[in-house]
């Protein structure tokens, strides 16, 4: 009974392709996020959704488009993949108030070749 | 300016010793929360401990405690009696109240992490 699950765990693809990463949480949380962890392990928020509404859209190329069909799902679609998109992408969810932790998925390691 | 600073890129500690991982933060928001996460080599992010800006007591969770010094804007993680399984990356993170009601949707701002290695 995984709390936050994202698929796939590994994704290897060629430059220029379009790919999606799926995320689902069964915790009943209102808020979901996408984070990017670069090769130096630095984690940075990309997007935040609350009840399917986009709250945060950090400075991310518009090739990245999140989609939230319902509050339990937040998928990440990436168009025209570039070498620099190679990273680990984490989905997370939380109750949406300040003092509660975020629960992270296991991460998706994206490698663009 | 960095909002979260972790000054120790790497640390080696003998097993069973106590460990202090440093974290300083920068915010002008009076309402914020501080979090520590552990990332073992397997890659998952594991929540360890939370401290709210208005909390009077330092947070503790088992072998983890948070040395919160508000005036100095520091939130150091203390691991007592370290174990080999504590070897991992440790991240300090902050959530500010922000513009969104409750602040929860604002996400976490992370430090660059400390790579802790426990030696037998």
Short mmCIF file of N, CA and C in Angstrom, two decimals, chain B residues 15-72:
data_model
loop_
_atom_site.label_atom_id
_atom_site.label_comp_id
_atom_site.label_asym_id
_atom_site.label_seq_id
_atom_site.Cartn_x
_atom_site.Cartn_y
_atom_site.Cartn_z
N UNK B 15 30.96 5.02 14.25
CA UNK B 15 29.72 4.41 14.75
C UNK B 15 29.59 4.64 16.25
N UNK B 16 28.37 4.86 16.68
CA UNK B 16 27.98 5.08 18.08
C UNK B 16 28.25 6.50 18.58
N UNK B 17 28.95 7.30 17.80
CA UNK B 17 29.13 8.69 18.20
C UNK B 17 27.88 9.49 17.84
N UNK B 18 27.73 10.63 18.53
CA UNK B 18 26.66 11.56 18.17
C UNK B 18 27.13 12.43 17.00
N UNK B 19 26.15 12.83 16.18
CA UNK B 19 26.44 13.62 14.98
C UNK B 19 25.60 14.87 15.00
N UNK B 20 26.19 15.99 14.64
CA UNK B 20 25.42 17.22 14.46
C UNK B 20 25.57 17.69 13.02
N UNK B 21 24.47 17.82 12.35
CA UNK B 21 24.46 18.32 10.97
C UNK B 21 23.92 19.75 10.99
N UNK B 22 24.69 20.66 10.41
CA UNK B 22 24.36 22.08 10.52
C UNK B 22 23.37 22.53 9.45
N UNK B 23 22.53 23.46 9.85
CA UNK B 23 21.58 24.07 8.90
C UNK B 23 21.28 25.48 9.38
N UNK B 24 21.50 26.44 8.52
CA UNK B 24 21.03 27.80 8.82
C UNK B 24 20.06 28.21 7.72
N UNK B 25 19.16 29.12 8.09
CA UNK B 25 18.11 29.49 7.15
C UNK B 25 17.94 30.99 7.13
N UNK B 26 17.28 31.46 6.12
CA UNK B 26 17.08 32.89 5.94
C UNK B 26 15.63 33.13 5.53
N UNK B 27 14.90 33.84 6.36
CA UNK B 27 13.54 34.20 6.03
C UNK B 27 13.13 35.44 6.81
N UNK B 28 12.26 36.22 6.23
CA UNK B 28 11.70 37.36 6.95
C UNK B 28 10.26 37.06 7.37
N UNK B 29 9.80 35.88 7.05
CA UNK B 29 8.45 35.46 7.41
C UNK B 29 8.47 34.98 8.86
N UNK B 30 7.58 35.49 9.72
CA UNK B 30 7.59 35.03 11.11
C UNK B 30 7.06 33.61 11.27
N UNK B 31 6.34 33.14 10.26
CA UNK B 31 5.73 31.82 10.34
C UNK B 31 6.38 30.90 9.31
N UNK B 32 7.06 29.88 9.79
CA UNK B 32 7.74 28.95 8.88
C UNK B 32 7.94 27.62 9.58
N UNK B 33 8.26 26.63 8.80
CA UNK B 33 8.54 25.31 9.36
C UNK B 33 9.85 24.80 8.80
N UNK B 34 10.54 24.04 9.60
CA UNK B 34 11.84 23.49 9.22
C UNK B 34 11.76 21.96 9.25
N UNK B 35 12.30 21.33 8.25
CA UNK B 35 12.20 19.89 8.10
C UNK B 35 13.59 19.31 7.81
N UNK B 36 13.77 18.08 8.25
CA UNK B 36 14.96 17.31 7.85
C UNK B 36 14.50 16.03 7.16
N UNK B 37 15.20 15.74 6.05
CA UNK B 37 14.95 14.51 5.30
C UNK B 37 16.25 13.75 5.15
N UNK B 38 16.10 12.43 5.06
CA UNK B 38 17.23 11.53 4.83
C UNK B 38 17.05 10.89 3.46
N UNK B 39 18.14 10.84 2.70
CA UNK B 39 18.08 10.16 1.40
C UNK B 39 19.20 9.11 1.37
N UNK B 40 18.88 7.84 1.62
CA UNK B 40 19.90 6.80 1.53
C UNK B 40 20.29 6.56 0.07
N UNK B 41 21.26 5.70 -0.12
CA UNK B 41 21.77 5.45 -1.48
C UNK B 41 20.70 4.86 -2.39
N UNK B 42 19.67 4.28 -1.81
CA UNK B 42 18.57 3.73 -2.62
C UNK B 42 17.70 4.83 -3.23
N UNK B 43 17.83 6.06 -2.73
CA UNK B 43 17.23 7.20 -3.41
C UNK B 43 15.95 7.77 -2.86
N UNK B 44 15.26 7.04 -1.98
CA UNK B 44 13.99 7.59 -1.50
C UNK B 44 14.23 8.72 -0.50
N UNK B 45 13.25 9.56 -0.35
CA UNK B 45 13.30 10.69 0.59
C UNK B 45 12.49 10.32 1.82
N UNK B 46 13.16 10.31 2.97
CA UNK B 46 12.52 9.88 4.22
C UNK B 46 12.45 11.07 5.16
N UNK B 47 11.24 11.43 5.59
CA UNK B 47 11.06 12.51 6.54
C UNK B 47 11.57 12.09 7.92
N UNK B 48 12.31 12.98 8.59
CA UNK B 48 12.86 12.65 9.90
C UNK B 48 12.20 13.46 11.02
N UNK B 49 12.15 14.78 10.85
CA UNK B 49 11.76 15.60 12.00
C UNK B 49 11.31 16.98 11.50
N UNK B 50 10.43 17.61 12.29
CA UNK B 50 9.88 18.92 11.94
C UNK B 50 9.96 19.85 13.16
N UNK B 51 10.23 21.14 12.86
CA UNK B 51 10.23 22.18 13.90
C UNK B 51 9.47 23.39 13.36
N UNK B 52 8.47 23.85 14.09
CA UNK B 52 7.75 25.05 13.70
C UNK B 52 8.38 26.28 14.31
N UNK B 53 8.21 27.41 13.65
CA UNK B 53 8.87 28.63 14.12
C UNK B 53 8.35 29.10 15.46
N UNK B 54 7.14 28.71 15.81
CA UNK B 54 6.57 29.13 17.08
C UNK B 54 6.70 28.07 18.17
N UNK B 55 7.31 26.95 17.81
CA UNK B 55 7.46 25.89 18.81
C UNK B 55 8.47 26.33 19.87
N UNK B 56 8.09 26.13 21.13
CA UNK B 56 8.96 26.54 22.23
C UNK B 56 10.02 25.49 22.54
N UNK B 57 9.65 24.24 22.31
CA UNK B 57 10.56 23.15 22.63
C UNK B 57 11.26 22.66 21.37
N UNK B 58 12.46 22.18 21.53
CA UNK B 58 13.14 21.52 20.41
C UNK B 58 12.45 20.21 20.10
N UNK B 59 12.29 19.93 18.80
CA UNK B 59 11.63 18.69 18.39
C UNK B 59 12.55 17.49 18.62
N UNK B 60 11.94 16.37 18.97
CA UNK B 60 12.69 15.11 19.09
C UNK B 60 11.86 14.00 18.47
N UNK B 61 12.56 13.06 17.83
CA UNK B 61 11.92 11.87 17.27
C UNK B 61 12.92 10.72 17.40
N UNK B 62 12.77 9.94 18.44
CA UNK B 62 13.68 8.82 18.64
C UNK B 62 15.11 9.29 18.80
N UNK B 63 16.01 8.82 17.94
CA UNK B 63 17.42 9.23 18.04
C UNK B 63 17.69 10.60 17.40
N UNK B 64 16.67 11.18 16.80
CA UNK B 64 16.84 12.48 16.14
C UNK B 64 16.31 13.60 17.03
N UNK B 65 17.07 14.66 17.09
CA UNK B 65 16.58 15.86 17.75
C UNK B 65 17.02 17.06 16.93
N UNK B 66 16.28 18.14 17.10
CA UNK B 66 16.56 19.34 16.33
C UNK B 66 16.96 20.43 17.30
N UNK B 67 18.15 20.94 17.14
CA UNK B 67 18.64 22.02 17.98
C UNK B 67 18.25 23.35 17.32
N UNK B 68 17.13 23.89 17.75
CA UNK B 68 16.54 25.07 17.11
C UNK B 68 16.98 26.32 17.86
N UNK B 69 17.73 27.18 17.19
CA UNK B 69 18.15 28.45 17.78
C UNK B 69 17.61 29.56 16.88
N UNK B 70 16.45 30.06 17.26
CA UNK B 70 15.70 30.96 16.38
C UNK B 70 16.45 32.26 16.12
N UNK B 71 17.06 32.82 17.14
CA UNK B 71 17.77 34.10 16.99
C UNK B 71 18.94 33.96 16.02
N UNK B 72 19.55 32.80 16.02
CA UNK B 72 20.68 32.55 15.12
C UNK B 72 20.22 32.00 13.78
#
